[in-house]
Coordinates of C-alpha atoms in Angstrom, one line a residue:
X308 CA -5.5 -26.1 -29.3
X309 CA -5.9 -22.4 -28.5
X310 CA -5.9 -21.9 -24.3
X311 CA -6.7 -19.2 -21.9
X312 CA -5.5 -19.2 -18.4
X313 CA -6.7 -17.7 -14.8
X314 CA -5.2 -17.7 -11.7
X315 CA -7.3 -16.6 -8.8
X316 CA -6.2 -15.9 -5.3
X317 CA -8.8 -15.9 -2.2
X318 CA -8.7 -16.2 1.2
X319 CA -8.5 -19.6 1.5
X320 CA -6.0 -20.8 -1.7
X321 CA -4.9 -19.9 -5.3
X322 CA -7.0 -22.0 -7.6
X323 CA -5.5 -21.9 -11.1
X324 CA -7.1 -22.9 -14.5
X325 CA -6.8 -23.8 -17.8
X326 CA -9.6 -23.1 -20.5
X327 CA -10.5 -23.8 -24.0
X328 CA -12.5 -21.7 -26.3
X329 CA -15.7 -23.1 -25.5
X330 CA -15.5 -22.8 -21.9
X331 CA -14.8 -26.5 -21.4
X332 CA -12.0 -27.5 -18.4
X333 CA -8.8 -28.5 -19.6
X334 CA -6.4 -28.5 -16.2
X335 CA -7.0 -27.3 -13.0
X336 CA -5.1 -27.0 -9.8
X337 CA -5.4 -25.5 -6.3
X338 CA -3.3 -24.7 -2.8
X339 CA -4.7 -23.8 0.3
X340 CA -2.1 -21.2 2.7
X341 CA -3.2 -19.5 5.5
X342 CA -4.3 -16.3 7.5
X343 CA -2.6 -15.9 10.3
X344 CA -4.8 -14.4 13.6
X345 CA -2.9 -12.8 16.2
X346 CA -5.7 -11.2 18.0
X347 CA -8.9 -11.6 18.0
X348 CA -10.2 -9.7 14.8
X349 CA -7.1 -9.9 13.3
X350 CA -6.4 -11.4 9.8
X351 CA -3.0 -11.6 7.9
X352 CA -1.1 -13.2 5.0
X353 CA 2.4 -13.6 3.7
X354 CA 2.8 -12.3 0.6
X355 CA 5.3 -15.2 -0.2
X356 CA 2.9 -17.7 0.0
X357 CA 1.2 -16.6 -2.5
X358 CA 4.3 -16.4 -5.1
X359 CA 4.4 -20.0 -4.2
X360 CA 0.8 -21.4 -4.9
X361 CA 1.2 -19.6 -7.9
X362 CA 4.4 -21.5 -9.4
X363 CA 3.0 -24.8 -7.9
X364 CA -0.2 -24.3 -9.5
X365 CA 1.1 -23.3 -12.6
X366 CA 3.0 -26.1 -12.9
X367 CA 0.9 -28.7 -12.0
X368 CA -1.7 -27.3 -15.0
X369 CA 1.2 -27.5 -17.2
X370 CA 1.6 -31.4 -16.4
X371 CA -2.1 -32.1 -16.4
X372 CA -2.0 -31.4 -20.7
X373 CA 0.1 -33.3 -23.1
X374 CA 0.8 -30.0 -25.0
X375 CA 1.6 -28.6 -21.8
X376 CA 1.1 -24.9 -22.6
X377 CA 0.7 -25.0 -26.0
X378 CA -1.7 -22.7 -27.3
X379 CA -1.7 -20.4 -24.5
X380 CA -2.9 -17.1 -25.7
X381 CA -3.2 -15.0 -22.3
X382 CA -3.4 -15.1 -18.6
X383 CA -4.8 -13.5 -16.0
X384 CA -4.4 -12.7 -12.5
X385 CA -7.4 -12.3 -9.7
X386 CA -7.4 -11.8 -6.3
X387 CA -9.7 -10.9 -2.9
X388 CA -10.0 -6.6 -2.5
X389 CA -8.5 -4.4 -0.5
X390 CA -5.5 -6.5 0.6
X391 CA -2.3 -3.9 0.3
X392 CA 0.8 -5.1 -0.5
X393 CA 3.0 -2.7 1.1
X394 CA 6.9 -2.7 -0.1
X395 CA 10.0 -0.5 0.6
X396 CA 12.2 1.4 -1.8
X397 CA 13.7 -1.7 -2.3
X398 CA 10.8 -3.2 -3.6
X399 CA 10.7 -5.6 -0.3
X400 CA 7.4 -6.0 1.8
X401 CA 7.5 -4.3 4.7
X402 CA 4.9 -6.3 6.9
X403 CA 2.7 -8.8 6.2
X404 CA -0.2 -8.0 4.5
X405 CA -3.8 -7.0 6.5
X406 CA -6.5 -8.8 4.5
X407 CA -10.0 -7.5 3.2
X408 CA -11.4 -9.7 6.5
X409 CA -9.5 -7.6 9.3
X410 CA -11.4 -6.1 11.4
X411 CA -8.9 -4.2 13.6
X412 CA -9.3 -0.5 12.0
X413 CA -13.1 0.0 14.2
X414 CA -11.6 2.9 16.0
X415 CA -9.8 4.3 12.8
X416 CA -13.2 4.1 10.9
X417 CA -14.7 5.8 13.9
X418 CA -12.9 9.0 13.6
X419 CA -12.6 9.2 9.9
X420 CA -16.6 8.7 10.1
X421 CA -16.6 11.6 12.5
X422 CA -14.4 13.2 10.6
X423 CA -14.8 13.5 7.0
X424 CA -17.3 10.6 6.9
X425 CA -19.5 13.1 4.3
X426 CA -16.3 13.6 1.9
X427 CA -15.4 10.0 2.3
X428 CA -18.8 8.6 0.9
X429 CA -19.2 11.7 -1.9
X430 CA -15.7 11.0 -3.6
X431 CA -15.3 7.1 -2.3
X432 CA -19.3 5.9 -2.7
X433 CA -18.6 3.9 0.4
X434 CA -18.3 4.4 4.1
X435 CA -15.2 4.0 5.9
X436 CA -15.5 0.3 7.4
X437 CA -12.2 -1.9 8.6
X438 CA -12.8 -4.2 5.0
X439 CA -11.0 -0.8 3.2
X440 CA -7.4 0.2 2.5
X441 CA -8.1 3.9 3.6
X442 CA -8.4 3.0 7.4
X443 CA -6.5 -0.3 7.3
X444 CA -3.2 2.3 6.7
X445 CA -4.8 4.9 9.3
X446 CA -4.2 2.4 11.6
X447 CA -0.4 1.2 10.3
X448 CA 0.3 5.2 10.6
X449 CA -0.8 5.2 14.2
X450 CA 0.2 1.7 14.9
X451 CA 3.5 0.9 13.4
X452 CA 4.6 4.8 12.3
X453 CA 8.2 3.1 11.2
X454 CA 6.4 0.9 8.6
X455 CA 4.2 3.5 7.5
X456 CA 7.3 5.5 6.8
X457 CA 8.8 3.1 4.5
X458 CA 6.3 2.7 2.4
X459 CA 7.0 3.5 -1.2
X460 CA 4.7 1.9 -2.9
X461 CA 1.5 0.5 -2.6
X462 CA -0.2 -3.0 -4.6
X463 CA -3.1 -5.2 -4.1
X464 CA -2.8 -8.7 -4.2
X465 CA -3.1 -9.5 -7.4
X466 CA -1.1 -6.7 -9.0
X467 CA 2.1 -8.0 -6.5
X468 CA 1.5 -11.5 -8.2
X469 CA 1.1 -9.9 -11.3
X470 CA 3.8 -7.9 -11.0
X471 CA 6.1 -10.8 -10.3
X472 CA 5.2 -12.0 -13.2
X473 CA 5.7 -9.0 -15.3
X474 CA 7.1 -6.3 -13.6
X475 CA 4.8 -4.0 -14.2
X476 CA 3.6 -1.4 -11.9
X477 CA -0.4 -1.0 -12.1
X478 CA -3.4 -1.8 -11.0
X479 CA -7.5 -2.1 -12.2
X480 CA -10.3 0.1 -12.0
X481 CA -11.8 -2.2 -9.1
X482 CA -9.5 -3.0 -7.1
X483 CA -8.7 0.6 -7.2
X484 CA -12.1 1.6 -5.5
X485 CA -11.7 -1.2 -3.6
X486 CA -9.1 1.1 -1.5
X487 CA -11.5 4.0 -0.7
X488 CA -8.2 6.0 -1.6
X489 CA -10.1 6.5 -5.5
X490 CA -12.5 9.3 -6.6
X491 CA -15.3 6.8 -8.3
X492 CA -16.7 10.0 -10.0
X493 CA -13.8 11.3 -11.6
X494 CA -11.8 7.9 -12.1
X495 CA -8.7 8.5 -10.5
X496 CA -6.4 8.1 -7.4
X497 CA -7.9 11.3 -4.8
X498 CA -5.4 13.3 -3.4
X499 CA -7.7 14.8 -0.7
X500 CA -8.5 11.0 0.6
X501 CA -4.8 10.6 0.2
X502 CA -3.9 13.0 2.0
X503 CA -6.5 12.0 5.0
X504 CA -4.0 9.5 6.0
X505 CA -0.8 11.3 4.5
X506 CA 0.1 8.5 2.1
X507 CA 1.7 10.5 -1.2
X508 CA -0.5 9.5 -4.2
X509 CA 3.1 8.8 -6.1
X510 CA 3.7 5.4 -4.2
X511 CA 0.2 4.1 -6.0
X512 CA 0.0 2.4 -8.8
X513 CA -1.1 3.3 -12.6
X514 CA -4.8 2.4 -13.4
X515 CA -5.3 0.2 -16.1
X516 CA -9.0 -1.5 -17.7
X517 CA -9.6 -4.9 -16.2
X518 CA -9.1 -6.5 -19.9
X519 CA -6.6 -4.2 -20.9
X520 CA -2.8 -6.3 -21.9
X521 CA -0.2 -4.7 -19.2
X522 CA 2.7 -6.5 -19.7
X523 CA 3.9 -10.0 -20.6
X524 CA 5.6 -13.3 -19.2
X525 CA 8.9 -12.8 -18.0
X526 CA 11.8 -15.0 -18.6
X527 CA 12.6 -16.0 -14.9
X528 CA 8.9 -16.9 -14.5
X529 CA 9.0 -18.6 -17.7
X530 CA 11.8 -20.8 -16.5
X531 CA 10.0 -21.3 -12.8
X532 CA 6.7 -22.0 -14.1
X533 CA 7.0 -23.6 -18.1
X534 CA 4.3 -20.6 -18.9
X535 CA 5.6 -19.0 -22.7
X536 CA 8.3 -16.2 -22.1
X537 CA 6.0 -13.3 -23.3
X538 CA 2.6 -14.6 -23.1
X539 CA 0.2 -11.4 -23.1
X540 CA -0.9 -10.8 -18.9
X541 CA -4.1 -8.4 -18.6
X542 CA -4.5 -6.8 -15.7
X543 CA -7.2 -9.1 -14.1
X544 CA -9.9 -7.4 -11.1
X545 CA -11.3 -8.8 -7.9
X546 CA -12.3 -12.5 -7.7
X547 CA -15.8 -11.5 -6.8
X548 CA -15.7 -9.1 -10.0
X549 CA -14.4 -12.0 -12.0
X550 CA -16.4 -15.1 -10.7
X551 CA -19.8 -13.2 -10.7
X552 CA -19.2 -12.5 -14.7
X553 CA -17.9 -16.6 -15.0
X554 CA -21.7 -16.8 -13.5
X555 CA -23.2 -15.4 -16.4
X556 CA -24.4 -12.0 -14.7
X557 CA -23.1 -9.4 -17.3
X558 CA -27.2 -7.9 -17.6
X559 CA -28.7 -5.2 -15.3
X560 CA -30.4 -6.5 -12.2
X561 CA -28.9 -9.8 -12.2
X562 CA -28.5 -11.1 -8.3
X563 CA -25.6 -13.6 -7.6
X564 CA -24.9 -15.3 -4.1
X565 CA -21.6 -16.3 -3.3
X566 CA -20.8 -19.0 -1.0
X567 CA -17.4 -18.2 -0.7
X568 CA -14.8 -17.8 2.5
X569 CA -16.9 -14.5 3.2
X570 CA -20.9 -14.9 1.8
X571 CA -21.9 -12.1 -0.8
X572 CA -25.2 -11.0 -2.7
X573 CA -24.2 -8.9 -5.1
X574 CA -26.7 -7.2 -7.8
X575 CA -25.5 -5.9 -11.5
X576 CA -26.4 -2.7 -12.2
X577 CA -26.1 -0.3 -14.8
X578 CA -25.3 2.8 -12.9
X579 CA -23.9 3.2 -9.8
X580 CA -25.9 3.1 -7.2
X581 CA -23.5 4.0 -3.8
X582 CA -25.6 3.3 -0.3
X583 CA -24.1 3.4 3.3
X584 CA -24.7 -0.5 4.1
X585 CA -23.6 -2.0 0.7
X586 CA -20.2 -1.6 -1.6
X587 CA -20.3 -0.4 -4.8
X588 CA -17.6 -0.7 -7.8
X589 CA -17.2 -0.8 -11.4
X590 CA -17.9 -4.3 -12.8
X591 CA -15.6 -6.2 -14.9
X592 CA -18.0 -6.0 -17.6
X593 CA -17.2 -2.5 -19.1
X594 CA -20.2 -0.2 -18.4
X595 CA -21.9 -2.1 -15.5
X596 CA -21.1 -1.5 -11.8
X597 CA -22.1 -3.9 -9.0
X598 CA -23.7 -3.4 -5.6
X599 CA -21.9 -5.7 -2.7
X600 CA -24.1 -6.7 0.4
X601 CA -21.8 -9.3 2.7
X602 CA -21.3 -11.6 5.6
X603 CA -17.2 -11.8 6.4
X604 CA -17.6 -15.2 7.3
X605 CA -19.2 -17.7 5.1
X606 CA -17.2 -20.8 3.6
X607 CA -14.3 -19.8 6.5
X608 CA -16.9 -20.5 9.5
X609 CA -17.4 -23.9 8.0
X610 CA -13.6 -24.6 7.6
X611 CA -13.1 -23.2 11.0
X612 CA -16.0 -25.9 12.1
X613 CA -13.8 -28.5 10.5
X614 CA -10.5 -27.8 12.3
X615 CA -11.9 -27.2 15.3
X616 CA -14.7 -29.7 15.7
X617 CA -14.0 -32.2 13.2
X618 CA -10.0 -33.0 13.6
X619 CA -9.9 -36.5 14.2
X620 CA -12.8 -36.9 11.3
X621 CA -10.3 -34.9 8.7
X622 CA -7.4 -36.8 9.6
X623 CA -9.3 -40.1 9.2
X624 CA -11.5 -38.9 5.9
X625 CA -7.6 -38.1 4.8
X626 CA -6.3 -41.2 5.3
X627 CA -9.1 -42.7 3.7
X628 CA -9.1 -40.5 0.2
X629 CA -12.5 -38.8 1.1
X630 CA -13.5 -34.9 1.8
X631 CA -14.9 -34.4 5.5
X632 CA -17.1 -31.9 4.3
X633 CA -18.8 -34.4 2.8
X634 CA -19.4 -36.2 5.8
X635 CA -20.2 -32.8 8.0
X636 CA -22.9 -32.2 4.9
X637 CA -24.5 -35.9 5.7
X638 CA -24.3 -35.0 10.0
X639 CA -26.0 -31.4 8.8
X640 CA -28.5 -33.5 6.5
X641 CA -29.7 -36.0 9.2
X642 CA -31.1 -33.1 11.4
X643 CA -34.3 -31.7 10.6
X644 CA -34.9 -27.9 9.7
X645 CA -33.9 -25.3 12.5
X646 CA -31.8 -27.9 14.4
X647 CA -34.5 -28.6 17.3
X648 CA -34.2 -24.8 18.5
X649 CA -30.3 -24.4 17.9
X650 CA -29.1 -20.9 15.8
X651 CA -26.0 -19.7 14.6
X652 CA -24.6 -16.1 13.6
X653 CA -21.2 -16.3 11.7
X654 CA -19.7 -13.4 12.9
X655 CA -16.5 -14.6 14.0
X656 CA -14.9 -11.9 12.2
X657 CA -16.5 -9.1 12.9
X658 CA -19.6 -8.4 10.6
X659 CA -20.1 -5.9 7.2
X660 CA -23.7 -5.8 5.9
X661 CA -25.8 -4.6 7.4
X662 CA -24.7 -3.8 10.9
X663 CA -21.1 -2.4 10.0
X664 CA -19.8 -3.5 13.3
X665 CA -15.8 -4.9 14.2
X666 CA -17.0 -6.0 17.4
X667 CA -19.4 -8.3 16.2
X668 CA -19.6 -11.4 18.0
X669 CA -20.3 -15.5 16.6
X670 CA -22.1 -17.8 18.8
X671 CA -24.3 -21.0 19.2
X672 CA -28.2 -19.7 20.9
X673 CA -30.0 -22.4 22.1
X674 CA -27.6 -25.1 22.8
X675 CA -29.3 -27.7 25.0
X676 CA -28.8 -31.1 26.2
X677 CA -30.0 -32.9 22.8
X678 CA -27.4 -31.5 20.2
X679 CA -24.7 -33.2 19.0
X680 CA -22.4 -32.1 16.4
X681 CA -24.3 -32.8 13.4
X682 CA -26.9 -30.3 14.7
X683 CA -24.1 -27.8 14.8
X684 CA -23.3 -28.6 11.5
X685 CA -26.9 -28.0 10.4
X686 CA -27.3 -24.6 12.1
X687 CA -24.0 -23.2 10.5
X688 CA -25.2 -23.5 7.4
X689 CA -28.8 -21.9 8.1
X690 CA -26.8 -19.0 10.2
X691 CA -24.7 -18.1 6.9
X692 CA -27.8 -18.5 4.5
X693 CA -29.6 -16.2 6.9
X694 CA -26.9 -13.9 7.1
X695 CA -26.7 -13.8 3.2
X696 CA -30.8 -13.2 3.8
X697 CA -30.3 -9.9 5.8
X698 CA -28.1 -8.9 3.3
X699 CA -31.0 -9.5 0.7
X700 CA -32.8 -7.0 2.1
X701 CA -30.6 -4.2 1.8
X702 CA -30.9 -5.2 -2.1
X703 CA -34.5 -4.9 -2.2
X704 CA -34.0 -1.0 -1.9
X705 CA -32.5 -1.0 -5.8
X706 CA -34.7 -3.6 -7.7
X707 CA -37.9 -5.6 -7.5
X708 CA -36.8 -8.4 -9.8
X709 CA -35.7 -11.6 -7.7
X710 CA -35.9 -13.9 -10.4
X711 CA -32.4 -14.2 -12.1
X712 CA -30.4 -15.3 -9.2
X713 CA -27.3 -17.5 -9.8
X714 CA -25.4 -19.3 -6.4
X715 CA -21.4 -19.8 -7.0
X716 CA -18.5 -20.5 -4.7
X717 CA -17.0 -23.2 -2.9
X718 CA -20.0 -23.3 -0.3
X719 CA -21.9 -23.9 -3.5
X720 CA -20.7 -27.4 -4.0
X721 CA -22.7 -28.2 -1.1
X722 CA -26.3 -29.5 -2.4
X723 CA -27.3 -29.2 1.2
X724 CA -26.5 -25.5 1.3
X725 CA -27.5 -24.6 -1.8
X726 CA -30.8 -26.5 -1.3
X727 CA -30.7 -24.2 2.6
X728 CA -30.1 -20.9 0.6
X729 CA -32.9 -21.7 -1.9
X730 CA -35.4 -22.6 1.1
X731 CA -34.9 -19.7 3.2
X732 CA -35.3 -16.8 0.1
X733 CA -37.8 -18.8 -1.0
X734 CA -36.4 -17.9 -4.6
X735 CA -35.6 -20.8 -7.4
X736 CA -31.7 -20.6 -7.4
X737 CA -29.4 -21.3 -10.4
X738 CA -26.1 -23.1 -10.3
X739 CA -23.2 -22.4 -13.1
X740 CA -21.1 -25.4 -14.7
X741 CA -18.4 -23.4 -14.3
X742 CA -18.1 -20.7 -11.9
X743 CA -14.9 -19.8 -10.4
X744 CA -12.8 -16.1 -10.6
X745 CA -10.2 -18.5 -12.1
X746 CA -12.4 -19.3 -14.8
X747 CA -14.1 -15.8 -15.2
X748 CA -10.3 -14.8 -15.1
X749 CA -9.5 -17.0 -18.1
X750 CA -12.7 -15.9 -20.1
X751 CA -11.7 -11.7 -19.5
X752 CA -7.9 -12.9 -21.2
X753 CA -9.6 -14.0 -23.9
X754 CA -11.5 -10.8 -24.3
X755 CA -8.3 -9.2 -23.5
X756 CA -5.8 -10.4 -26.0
X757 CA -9.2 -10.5 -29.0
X758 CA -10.0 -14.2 -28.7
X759 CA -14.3 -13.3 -27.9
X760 CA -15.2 -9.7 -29.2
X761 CA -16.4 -8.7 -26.2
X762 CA -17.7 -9.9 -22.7
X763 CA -20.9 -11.1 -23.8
X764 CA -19.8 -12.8 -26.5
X765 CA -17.5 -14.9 -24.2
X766 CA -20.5 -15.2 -21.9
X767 CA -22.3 -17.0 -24.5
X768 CA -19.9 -18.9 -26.0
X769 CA -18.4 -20.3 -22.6
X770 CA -21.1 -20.4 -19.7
X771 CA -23.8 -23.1 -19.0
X772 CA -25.9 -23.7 -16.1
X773 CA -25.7 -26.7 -14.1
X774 CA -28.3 -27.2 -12.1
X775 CA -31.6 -25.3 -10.2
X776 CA -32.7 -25.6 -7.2
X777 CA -36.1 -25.2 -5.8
X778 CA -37.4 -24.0 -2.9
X779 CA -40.0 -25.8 -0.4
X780 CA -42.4 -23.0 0.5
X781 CA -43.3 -24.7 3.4
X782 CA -40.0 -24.8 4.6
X783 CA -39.3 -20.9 4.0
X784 CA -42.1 -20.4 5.9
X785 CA -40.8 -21.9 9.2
X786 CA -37.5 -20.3 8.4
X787 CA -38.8 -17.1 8.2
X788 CA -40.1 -17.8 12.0
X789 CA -36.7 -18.8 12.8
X790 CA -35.2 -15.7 11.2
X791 CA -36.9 -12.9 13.2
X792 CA -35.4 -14.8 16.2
X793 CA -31.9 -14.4 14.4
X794 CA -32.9 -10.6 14.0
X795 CA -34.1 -10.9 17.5
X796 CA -30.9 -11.9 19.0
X797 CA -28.2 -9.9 16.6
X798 CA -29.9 -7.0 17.4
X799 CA -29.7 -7.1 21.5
X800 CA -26.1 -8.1 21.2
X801 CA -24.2 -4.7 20.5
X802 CA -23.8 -4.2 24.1
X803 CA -22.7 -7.8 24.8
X804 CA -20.2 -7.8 21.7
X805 CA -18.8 -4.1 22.9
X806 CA -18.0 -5.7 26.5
X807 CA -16.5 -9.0 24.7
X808 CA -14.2 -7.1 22.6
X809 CA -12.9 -4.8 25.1
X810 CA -12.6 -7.7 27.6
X811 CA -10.4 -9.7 25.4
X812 CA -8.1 -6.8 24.0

């Protein structure tokens, strides 16, 4: 049986699987590692960690098929943006890695807005904010000037893993513009944004297509892992770039929502269409671009709610063989819409679309007497589908059609939240069979090493829809009371968030 393979790594864990031809499931695998938060605002991994999910996930597809990997044509590699891998001459890392989520870089992005904020956005298409490599290394320079001096070359996270793999040196068109260090016009590494934060334009890697074959299994891996000794590796893209094609959304105007660890509501388009509260980059569908509109914290504030208000539920639900968030999901159910007066905002690491702002604050507003922690629950997953709301408006700037929406990420397992979003757009909402940047990953290897034509081709061949949900009108209509008091309250805070953050530094 002919296979195709895809290995994504986000926030949260590498998931890693195995596809047929048609699309259908034929092993799967996932481990969960961790950020590590120093300071408030903070967010870092360990590049090791990640060279570990990958063998262990690897390896526990290959024992999941009788064939093991038999049949395996290709593999590719996906990852979160604008994560930089920074290593020595040695090839070493130098420090850990400072993830798309970090929000530590306000002050760099202030002066580089003040600065050359107008040069940024023309070459760039994006404003400085702390999500991008451009400011992240501003503040390394500053910060940690010894580091900053050793650096002699420069990957994302899914070109080190790759790289591993292969040896190759290179990266993809969008993971390239997610480092605001790439002249989106011209398609190619800038020198003048370079040269902004005095990083040489030599210690970055070649661009590469997203489909595009860069190199092949090597025989150490081979040997770690049981994948083939020179199985064909293309050079993969961002997990959101991957799992919005595994959703099907490879035609103009498509919107999908991703319930991920940060919440997105992205829209295809077939020209680019740069705006100073969204993110645009080429699409892994050759030709299209996509418009990013985000919340940082989405899946993540509910994991957070887990360990820090469910422990002794987890550890039980463990013991017992079941998932906690399935019991958090029946708390959240059992309390009626708009949680008898409590809202949440999910900014606990700062906050991108549409207010821009590191010092962005999470809280609980209306906590009274009567709320237990199923209301909580409740109001965590109306703050995050409100937040994913706001960002919905910023999209109503570039089309007028709200009818082809498609909802994908872990969140999305969550009937209750899906059933949440659905209510507060007040928009019918379509859920994938299959949509996972591992599995979009697996589908772009195909189209890679000539197994589907082209990107459509595997769209049709390999994607299904699952399941719609519909909204209650009558319900969108209370939560559209309920968001102008979320507006309300986001937009008095700035003050209250400034003081906050400068109190706890």
């Amino acid at each position: 049986m002919k296979k195709l393979f895809g290995v994504d790594f986000g926030t949260g864990g590498c998931k890693a699987t195995v596809i047929d031809l048609e699309g259908n499931i034929l092993a799967s695998a996932f481990q969960e590692y961790p950020s590590e938060h120093k300071k408030p605002g903070w967010s870092e991994q360990d590049p090791a960690l990640w060279i570990e999910a990958f063998i262990n996930t690897v390896t526990a597809c290959r024992t999941q098929m009788n064939d093991g990997f038999g049949g395996m044509l290709g593999l590719a590699v996906t990852a979160s943006t604008h994560n930089a891998v920074l290593l020595d001459g040695n090839g070493q890392v130098i420090r850990h890695c400072i993830m798309w989520n970090d929000q530590r870089s306000g002050e760099q992005c202030r002066y580089l807005k003040e600065k050359h904020g107008e040069e940024i956005f023309k070459i760039g298409m994006q404003m400085p904010t702390p999500t991008w490599t451009l400011p992240q290394l501003q503040w390394v320079r500053e910060n940690e000037p010894e580091n900053y001096k050793k650096i002699r070359r420069l990957m994302f996270t899914k070109d080190y893993i790759r790289s591993w793999v292969t040896g190759d040196f290179c990266t993809d068109i969008v993971d390239a513009q997610g480092s605001l260090l790439f002249d989106a016009r011209k398609q190619c590494w800038s020198e003048e944004l370079c040269n902004m934060v005095g990083l040489p334009v030599e210690v970055l890697p070649e661009i590469r297509k997203t489909k595009e074959i860069v190199g092949t299994v090597r025989e150490e891996v081979s040997k770690q892992t049981g994948l083939p000794g020179g199985l064909p590796v293309i050079a993969g893209c961002s997990d959101t770039a991957a799992e919005d094609f595994s959703a099907g959304a490879v035609k103009n105007g498509q919107i999908i929502i991703k319930l991920a660890t940060a919440g997105n509501v992205n829209l295809v388009t077939d020209q680019a269409v740069p705006h100073d509260k969204t993110f645009t980059y080429p699409y892994s569908v050759e030709g299209k671009w996509y418009t990013v509109t985000a919340t940082n914290s989405c899946a993540s504030a509910y994991r957070w709610m887990r360990d820090s208000l469910y422990p002794a539920e987890k550890e039980q639900c463990d013991r017992e063989g079941r998932d906690v968030y399935l019991l958090m999901d029946e708390q959240a159910a059992s309390v009626e819409l708009g949680c008898q007066g409590l809202l949440f905002h999910p900014y606990l690491l700062g906050e991108r679309c549409p207010y821009f702002n590191p010092n962005a604050r999470g809280d609980f507003f209306g906590v009274s007497m009567i709320h237990k922690k199923g209301h909580f629950a409740r109001a965590l997953l109306e703050g995050v589908a409100f937040s994913l709301y706001d960002c919905l408006q910023v999209l109503k700037e570039f089309t007028d059609n709200m009818e082809d929406i498609v909802i994908i990420g872990g969140g999305a397992k969550s009937p209750l939240w899906c059933q949440i979003v659905s209510d507060i757009f007040g928009l019918e909402v379509k859920m994938p069979q299959n949509a996972e940047s591992s599995f979009g990953g697996a589908l772009l290897a195909g189209v890679g090493v000539g197994a589907f034509a082209d990107e459509l081709e595997a769209a049709g061949k390999c994607i299904r829809m699952k399941k719609t949900y519909y909204p209650d009108m009558e319900n969108h209509k209370k939560y559209m009371e309920l968001f102008e008091i979320y507006k309300e309250i986001a937009d008095m805070s700035g003050s209250v968030w400034k003081k906050l953050a400068e109190f706890s530094a």
